[in-house]
Short mmCIF file of N, CA and C in Angstrom, two decimals:
data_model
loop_
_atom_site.label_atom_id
_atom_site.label_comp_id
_atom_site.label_asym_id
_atom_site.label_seq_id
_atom_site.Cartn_x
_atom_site.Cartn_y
_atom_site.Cartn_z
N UNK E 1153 -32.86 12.21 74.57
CA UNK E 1153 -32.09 11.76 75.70
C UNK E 1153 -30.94 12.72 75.99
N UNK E 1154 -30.31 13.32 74.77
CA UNK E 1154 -28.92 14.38 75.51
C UNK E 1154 -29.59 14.93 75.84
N UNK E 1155 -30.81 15.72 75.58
CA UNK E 1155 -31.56 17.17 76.19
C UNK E 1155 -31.64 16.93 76.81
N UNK E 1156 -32.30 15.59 77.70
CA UNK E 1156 -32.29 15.35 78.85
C UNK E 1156 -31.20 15.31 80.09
N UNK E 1157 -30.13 14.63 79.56
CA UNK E 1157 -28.60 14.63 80.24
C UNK E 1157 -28.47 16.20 80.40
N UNK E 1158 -28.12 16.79 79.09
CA UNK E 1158 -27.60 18.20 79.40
C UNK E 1158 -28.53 19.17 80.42
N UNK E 1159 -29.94 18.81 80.55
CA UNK E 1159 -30.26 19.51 81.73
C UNK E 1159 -30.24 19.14 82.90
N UNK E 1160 -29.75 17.74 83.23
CA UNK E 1160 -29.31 17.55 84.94
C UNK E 1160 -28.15 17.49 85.11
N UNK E 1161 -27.12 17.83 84.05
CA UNK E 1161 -25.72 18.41 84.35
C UNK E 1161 -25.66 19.77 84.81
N UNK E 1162 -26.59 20.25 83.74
CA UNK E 1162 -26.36 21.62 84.40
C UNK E 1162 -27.35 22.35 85.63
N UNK E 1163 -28.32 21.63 86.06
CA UNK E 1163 -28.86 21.46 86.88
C UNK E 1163 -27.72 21.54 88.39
N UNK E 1164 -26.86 20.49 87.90
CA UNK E 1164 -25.77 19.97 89.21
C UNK E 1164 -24.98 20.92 89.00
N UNK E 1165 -24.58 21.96 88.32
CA UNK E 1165 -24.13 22.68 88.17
C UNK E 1165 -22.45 21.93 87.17
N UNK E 1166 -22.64 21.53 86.34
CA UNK E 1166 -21.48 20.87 85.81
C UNK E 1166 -21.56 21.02 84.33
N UNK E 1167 -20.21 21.45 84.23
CA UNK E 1167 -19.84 21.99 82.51
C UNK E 1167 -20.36 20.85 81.85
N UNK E 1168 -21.18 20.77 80.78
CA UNK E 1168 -21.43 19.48 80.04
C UNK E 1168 -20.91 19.38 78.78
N UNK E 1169 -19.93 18.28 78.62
CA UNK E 1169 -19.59 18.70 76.82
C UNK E 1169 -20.24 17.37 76.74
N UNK E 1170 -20.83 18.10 75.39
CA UNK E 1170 -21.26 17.68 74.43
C UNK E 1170 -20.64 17.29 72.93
N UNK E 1171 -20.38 15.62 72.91
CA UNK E 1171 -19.42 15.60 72.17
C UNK E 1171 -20.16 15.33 70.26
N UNK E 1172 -21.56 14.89 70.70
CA UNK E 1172 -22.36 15.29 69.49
C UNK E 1172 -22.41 16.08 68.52
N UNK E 1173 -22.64 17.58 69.48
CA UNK E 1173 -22.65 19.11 68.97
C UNK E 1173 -20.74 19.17 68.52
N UNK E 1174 -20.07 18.42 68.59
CA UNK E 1174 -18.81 18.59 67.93
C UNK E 1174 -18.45 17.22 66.88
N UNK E 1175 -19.53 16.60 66.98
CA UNK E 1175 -18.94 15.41 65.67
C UNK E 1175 -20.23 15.57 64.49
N UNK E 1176 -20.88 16.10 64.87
CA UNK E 1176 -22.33 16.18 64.03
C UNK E 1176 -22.41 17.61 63.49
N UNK E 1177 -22.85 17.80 62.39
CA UNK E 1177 -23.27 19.36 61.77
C UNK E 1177 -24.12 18.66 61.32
N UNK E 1178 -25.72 19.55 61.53
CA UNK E 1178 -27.29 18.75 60.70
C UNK E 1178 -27.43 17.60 61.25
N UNK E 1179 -27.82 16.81 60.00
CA UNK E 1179 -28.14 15.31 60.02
C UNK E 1179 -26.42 14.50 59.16
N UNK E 1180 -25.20 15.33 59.22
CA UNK E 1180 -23.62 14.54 59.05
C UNK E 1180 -22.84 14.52 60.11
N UNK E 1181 -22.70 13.38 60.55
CA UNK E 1181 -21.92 13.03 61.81
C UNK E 1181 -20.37 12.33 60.97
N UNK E 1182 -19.30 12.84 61.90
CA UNK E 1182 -17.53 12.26 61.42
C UNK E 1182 -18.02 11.10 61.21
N UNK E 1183 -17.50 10.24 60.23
CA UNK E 1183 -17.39 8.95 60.03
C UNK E 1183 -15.74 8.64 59.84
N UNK E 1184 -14.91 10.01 59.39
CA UNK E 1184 -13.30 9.46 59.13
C UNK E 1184 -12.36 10.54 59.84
N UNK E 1185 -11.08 10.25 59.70
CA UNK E 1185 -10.34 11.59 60.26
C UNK E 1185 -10.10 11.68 58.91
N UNK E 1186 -9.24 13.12 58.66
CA UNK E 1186 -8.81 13.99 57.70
C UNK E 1186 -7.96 13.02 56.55
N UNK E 1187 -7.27 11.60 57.29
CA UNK E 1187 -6.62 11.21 56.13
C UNK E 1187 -7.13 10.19 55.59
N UNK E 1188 -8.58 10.06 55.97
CA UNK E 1188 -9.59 8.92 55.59
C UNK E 1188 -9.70 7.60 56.29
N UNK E 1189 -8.60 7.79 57.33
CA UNK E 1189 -8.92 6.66 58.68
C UNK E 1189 -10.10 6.38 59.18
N UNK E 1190 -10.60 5.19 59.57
CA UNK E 1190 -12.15 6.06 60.17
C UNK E 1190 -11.87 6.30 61.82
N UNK E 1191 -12.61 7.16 61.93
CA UNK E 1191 -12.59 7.94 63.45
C UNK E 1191 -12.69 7.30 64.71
N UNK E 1192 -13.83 6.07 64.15
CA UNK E 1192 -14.64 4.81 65.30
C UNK E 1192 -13.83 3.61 65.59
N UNK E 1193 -13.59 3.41 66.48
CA UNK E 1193 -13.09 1.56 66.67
C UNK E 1193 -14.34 0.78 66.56
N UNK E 1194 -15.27 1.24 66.93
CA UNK E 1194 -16.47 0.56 66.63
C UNK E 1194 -18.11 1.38 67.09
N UNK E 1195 -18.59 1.14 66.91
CA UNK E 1195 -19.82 1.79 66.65
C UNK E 1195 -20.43 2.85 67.30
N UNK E 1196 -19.81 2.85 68.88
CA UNK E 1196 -19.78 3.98 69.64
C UNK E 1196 -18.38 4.60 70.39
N UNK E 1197 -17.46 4.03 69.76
CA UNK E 1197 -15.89 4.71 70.69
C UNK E 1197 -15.44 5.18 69.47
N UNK E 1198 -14.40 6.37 69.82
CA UNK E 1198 -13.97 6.93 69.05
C UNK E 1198 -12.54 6.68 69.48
N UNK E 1199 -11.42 6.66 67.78
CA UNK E 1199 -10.05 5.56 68.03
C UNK E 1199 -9.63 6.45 69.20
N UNK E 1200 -8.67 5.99 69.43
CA UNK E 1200 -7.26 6.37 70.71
C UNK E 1200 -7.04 7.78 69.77
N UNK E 1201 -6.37 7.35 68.44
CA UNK E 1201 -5.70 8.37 67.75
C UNK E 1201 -6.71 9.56 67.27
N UNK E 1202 -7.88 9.77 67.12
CA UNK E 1202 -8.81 10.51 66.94
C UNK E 1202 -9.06 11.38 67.93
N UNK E 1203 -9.31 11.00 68.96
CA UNK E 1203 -9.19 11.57 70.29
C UNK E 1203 -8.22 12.38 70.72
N UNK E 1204 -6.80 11.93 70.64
CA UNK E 1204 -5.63 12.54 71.21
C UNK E 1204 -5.27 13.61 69.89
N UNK E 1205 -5.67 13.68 68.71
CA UNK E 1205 -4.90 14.42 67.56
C UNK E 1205 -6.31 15.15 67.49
N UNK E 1206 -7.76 15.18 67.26
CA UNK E 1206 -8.19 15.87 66.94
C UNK E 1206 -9.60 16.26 67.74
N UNK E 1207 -9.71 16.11 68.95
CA UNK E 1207 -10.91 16.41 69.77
C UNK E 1207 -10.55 17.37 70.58
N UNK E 1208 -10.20 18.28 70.38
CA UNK E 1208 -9.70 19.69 70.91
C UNK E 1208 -10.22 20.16 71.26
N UNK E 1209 -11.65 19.98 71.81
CA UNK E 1209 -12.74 20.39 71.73
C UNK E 1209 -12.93 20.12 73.34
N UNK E 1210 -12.27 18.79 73.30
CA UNK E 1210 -12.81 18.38 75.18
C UNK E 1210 -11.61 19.02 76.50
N UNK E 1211 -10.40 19.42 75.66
CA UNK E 1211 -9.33 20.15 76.22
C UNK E 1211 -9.50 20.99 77.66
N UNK E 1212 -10.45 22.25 77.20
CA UNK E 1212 -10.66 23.16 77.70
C UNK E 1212 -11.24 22.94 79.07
N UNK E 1213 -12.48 22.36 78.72
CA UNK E 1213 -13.40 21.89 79.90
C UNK E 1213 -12.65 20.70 80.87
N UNK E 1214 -12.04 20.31 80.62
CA UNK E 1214 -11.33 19.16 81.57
C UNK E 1214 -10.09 19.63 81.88
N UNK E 1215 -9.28 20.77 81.52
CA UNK E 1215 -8.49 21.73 82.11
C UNK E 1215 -9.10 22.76 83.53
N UNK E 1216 -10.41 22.64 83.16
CA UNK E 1216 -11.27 23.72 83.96
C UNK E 1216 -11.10 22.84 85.47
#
């Protein structure tokens, strides 16, 4: 299903982040932040504080 998303984003011509390819390495996806908080409010959101302190990742592209 992302393969799928990511090719009619970019199809439309639109930066796609991919927030997978930044919480996942292999088959280990984040389950905590750095001080052993966990990352999730629940099973698919990621906390307020996880987001704003360490997803640095989505910065760039939504500056664009």
């Amino acid at each position: 299903l992302n393969d799928r998303l990511k090719a009619i984003g970019s199809a439309a011509g639109v930066e796609v982040i991919d927030a997978i390819a930044n919480l996942c390495e292999g088959d280990q996806c984040l389950r905590t932040m750095p001080d052993g908080a966990p990352a999730y409010k629940d099973g698919g959101h990621l906390r307020p504080r996880y987001t704003r302190d360490f997803s640095v990742w989505i910065d760039p592209p939504l500056r664009r």
